[in-house]
Amino acid sequence: MSTNKKNIDLSIICDDHWDVVFDHVGLGFWELSISTGILRSTRSFKKNLGCPPDRVLTYETVLGLILPEDLDHVQDEIELTVSREKNSYHSVYRICRPDGEIRWIKADGILSQQDGECLKLIGTILDVTDLKE
């Protein structure tokens, strides 16, 4: 059977497989419901923030990891995206992990709403500390 004639359905790949891929490249995914404030995130998102994979993170908890000197800029970027003054959210900022280690994070996001779905901000984070040094 020729592989170029076969359609591959990636939707059958389970979440655990995606976690392995995202852990390998260090990319964390997140989704924030604007109406409820509920934050959903991948294992690699939590790893980038220095949190255990089974920890439930809230939006407030994540904001609390951002260094105070960087927090206003991050919140401004998010607000400009949510208010639709900007098409997307892009920010590089420092966090203090629960163990006290300071790391640089690059975060990107977009506003999303599909067919009656709640408005949400979705995006990625990547630890870019090694690129900053």
mmCIF file of C-alpha atoms in Angstrom:
data_model
loop_
_atom_site.group_PDB
_atom_site.id
_atom_site.type_symbol
_atom_site.label_atom_id
_atom_site.label_comp_id
_atom_site.label_asym_id
_atom_site.label_seq_id
_atom_site.Cartn_x
_atom_site.Cartn_y
_atom_site.Cartn_z
ATOM 1 C CA MET A 1 0.000 0.000 0.000
ATOM 2 C CA SER A 2 1.382 3.387 -0.946
ATOM 3 C CA THR A 3 1.595 5.879 1.926
ATOM 4 C CA ASN A 4 0.955 8.862 -0.334
ATOM 5 C CA LYS A 5 -2.529 7.516 -1.125
ATOM 6 C CA LYS A 6 -3.424 6.845 2.488
ATOM 7 C CA ASN A 7 -5.077 9.598 4.510
ATOM 8 C CA ILE A 8 -3.732 9.869 8.014
ATOM 9 C CA ASP A 9 -6.226 10.948 10.662
ATOM 10 C CA LEU A 10 -4.219 12.757 13.342
ATOM 11 C CA SER A 11 -7.297 13.112 15.544
ATOM 12 C CA ILE A 12 -6.817 9.515 16.660
ATOM 13 C CA ILE A 13 -3.545 10.354 18.362
ATOM 14 C CA CYS A 14 -4.277 10.458 22.081
ATOM 15 C CA ASP A 15 -3.460 13.333 24.412
ATOM 16 C CA ASP A 16 -0.588 11.388 25.992
ATOM 17 C CA HIS A 17 1.182 11.254 22.625
ATOM 18 C CA TRP A 18 0.805 15.020 22.188
ATOM 19 C CA ASP A 19 2.196 15.550 25.702
ATOM 20 C CA VAL A 20 5.322 13.604 24.718
ATOM 21 C CA VAL A 21 5.778 15.748 21.603
ATOM 22 C CA PHE A 22 5.172 19.033 23.404
ATOM 23 C CA ASP A 23 7.454 18.028 26.282
ATOM 24 C CA HIS A 24 10.171 17.261 23.760
ATOM 25 C CA VAL A 25 9.989 20.695 22.112
ATOM 26 C CA GLY A 26 9.180 22.497 25.371
ATOM 27 C CA LEU A 27 6.004 24.115 24.067
ATOM 28 C CA GLY A 28 3.164 24.567 26.539
ATOM 29 C CA PHE A 29 -0.430 25.164 25.470
ATOM 30 C CA TRP A 30 -3.088 27.030 27.421
ATOM 31 C CA GLU A 31 -6.699 28.115 27.067
ATOM 32 C CA LEU A 32 -8.433 30.765 29.172
ATOM 33 C CA SER A 33 -12.222 31.115 29.151
ATOM 34 C CA ILE A 34 -12.996 34.828 29.218
ATOM 35 C CA SER A 35 -16.441 34.376 30.795
ATOM 36 C CA THR A 36 -15.505 31.872 33.512
ATOM 37 C CA GLY A 37 -11.801 32.593 34.069
ATOM 38 C CA ILE A 38 -11.086 28.853 33.893
ATOM 39 C CA LEU A 39 -7.554 28.077 32.708
ATOM 40 C CA ARG A 40 -6.808 24.780 30.976
ATOM 41 C CA SER A 41 -3.208 23.861 30.235
ATOM 42 C CA THR A 42 -0.929 21.061 29.098
ATOM 43 C CA ARG A 43 1.669 19.241 31.128
ATOM 44 C CA SER A 44 4.433 21.106 29.253
ATOM 45 C CA PHE A 45 2.821 24.454 30.171
ATOM 46 C CA LYS A 46 3.079 23.509 33.844
ATOM 47 C CA LYS A 47 6.627 22.226 33.386
ATOM 48 C CA ASN A 48 7.706 25.559 31.862
ATOM 49 C CA LEU A 49 6.362 27.284 34.967
ATOM 50 C CA GLY A 50 8.107 24.818 37.291
ATOM 51 C CA CYS A 51 4.867 23.233 38.483
ATOM 52 C CA PRO A 52 4.077 19.523 38.819
ATOM 53 C CA PRO A 53 1.946 18.051 36.004
ATOM 54 C CA ASP A 54 -0.963 17.244 38.333
ATOM 55 C CA ARG A 55 -1.203 20.751 39.797
ATOM 56 C CA VAL A 56 -4.369 22.649 38.955
ATOM 57 C CA LEU A 57 -3.382 26.158 37.914
ATOM 58 C CA THR A 58 -5.612 29.196 37.955
ATOM 59 C CA TYR A 59 -5.159 32.351 35.924
ATOM 60 C CA GLU A 60 -4.375 34.197 39.168
ATOM 61 C CA THR A 61 -1.732 31.621 40.113
ATOM 62 C CA VAL A 62 0.011 32.061 36.763
ATOM 63 C CA LEU A 63 -0.110 35.863 37.036
ATOM 64 C CA GLY A 64 1.389 35.494 40.523
ATOM 65 C CA LEU A 65 4.481 33.820 39.044
ATOM 66 C CA ILE A 66 5.229 36.812 36.783
ATOM 67 C CA LEU A 67 7.752 39.246 38.231
ATOM 68 C CA PRO A 68 6.048 42.463 39.374
ATOM 69 C CA GLU A 69 8.196 44.559 36.981
ATOM 70 C CA ASP A 70 6.792 42.602 34.011
ATOM 71 C CA LEU A 71 3.213 42.036 35.163
ATOM 72 C CA ASP A 72 1.647 45.312 33.947
ATOM 73 C CA HIS A 73 3.016 44.778 30.443
ATOM 74 C CA VAL A 74 1.664 41.215 30.306
ATOM 75 C CA GLN A 75 -1.775 42.250 31.560
ATOM 76 C CA ASP A 76 -1.883 45.169 29.083
ATOM 77 C CA GLU A 77 -1.106 42.824 26.182
ATOM 78 C CA ILE A 78 -3.825 40.409 27.261
ATOM 79 C CA GLU A 79 -6.386 43.200 27.693
ATOM 80 C CA LEU A 80 -5.595 44.673 24.260
ATOM 81 C CA THR A 81 -6.169 41.253 22.715
ATOM 82 C CA VAL A 82 -9.372 40.517 24.633
ATOM 83 C CA SER A 83 -10.757 43.965 23.749
ATOM 84 C CA ARG A 84 -9.828 43.250 20.113
ATOM 85 C CA GLU A 85 -7.577 46.302 19.861
ATOM 86 C CA LYS A 86 -4.865 43.842 18.830
ATOM 87 C CA ASN A 87 -5.247 40.668 16.754
ATOM 88 C CA SER A 88 -2.973 38.605 18.948
ATOM 89 C CA TYR A 89 -1.045 38.541 22.184
ATOM 90 C CA HIS A 90 2.764 38.395 22.254
ATOM 91 C CA SER A 91 4.900 38.928 25.310
ATOM 92 C CA VAL A 92 8.278 37.995 26.756
ATOM 93 C CA TYR A 93 8.512 38.228 30.524
ATOM 94 C CA ARG A 94 10.190 36.788 33.597
ATOM 95 C CA ILE A 95 8.664 34.423 36.106
ATOM 96 C CA CYS A 96 9.775 33.211 39.495
ATOM 97 C CA ARG A 97 9.099 29.487 39.655
ATOM 98 C CA PRO A 98 7.849 27.985 42.930
ATOM 99 C CA ASP A 99 11.441 26.806 43.635
ATOM 100 C CA GLY A 100 12.680 30.423 43.331
ATOM 101 C CA GLU A 101 14.352 30.065 39.919
ATOM 102 C CA ILE A 102 13.899 33.050 37.584
ATOM 103 C CA ARG A 103 13.089 32.081 33.966
ATOM 104 C CA TRP A 104 12.188 33.981 30.776
ATOM 105 C CA ILE A 105 8.905 33.013 29.117
ATOM 106 C CA LYS A 106 7.680 33.825 25.602
ATOM 107 C CA ALA A 107 3.889 33.740 25.405
ATOM 108 C CA ASP A 108 1.664 34.073 22.356
ATOM 109 C CA GLY A 109 -2.100 33.895 22.051
ATOM 110 C CA ILE A 110 -5.176 34.695 20.009
ATOM 111 C CA LEU A 111 -8.819 35.294 20.771
ATOM 112 C CA SER A 112 -11.042 32.418 19.677
ATOM 113 C CA GLN A 113 -14.769 31.816 19.400
ATOM 114 C CA GLN A 114 -16.402 29.139 17.281
ATOM 115 C CA ASP A 115 -20.129 28.659 16.628
ATOM 116 C CA GLY A 116 -21.665 29.798 19.889
ATOM 117 C CA GLU A 117 -18.698 28.678 21.956
ATOM 118 C CA CYS A 118 -17.546 30.848 24.870
ATOM 119 C CA LEU A 119 -14.966 33.470 24.015
ATOM 120 C CA LYS A 120 -11.512 32.277 24.988
ATOM 121 C CA LEU A 121 -7.884 33.231 24.726
ATOM 122 C CA ILE A 122 -5.706 30.362 23.512
ATOM 123 C CA GLY A 123 -1.978 30.196 23.101
ATOM 124 C CA THR A 124 1.440 28.837 23.858
ATOM 125 C CA ILE A 125 4.342 29.467 26.196
ATOM 126 C CA LEU A 126 7.970 28.605 25.729
ATOM 127 C CA ASP A 127 10.864 28.905 28.173
ATOM 128 C CA VAL A 128 13.395 31.092 26.316
ATOM 129 C CA THR A 129 15.847 31.610 29.196
ATOM 130 C CA ASP A 130 18.716 29.969 27.310
ATOM 131 C CA LEU A 131 18.203 32.386 24.387
ATOM 132 C CA LYS A 132 18.346 35.418 26.708
ATOM 133 C CA GLU A 133 21.675 34.524 28.309
#
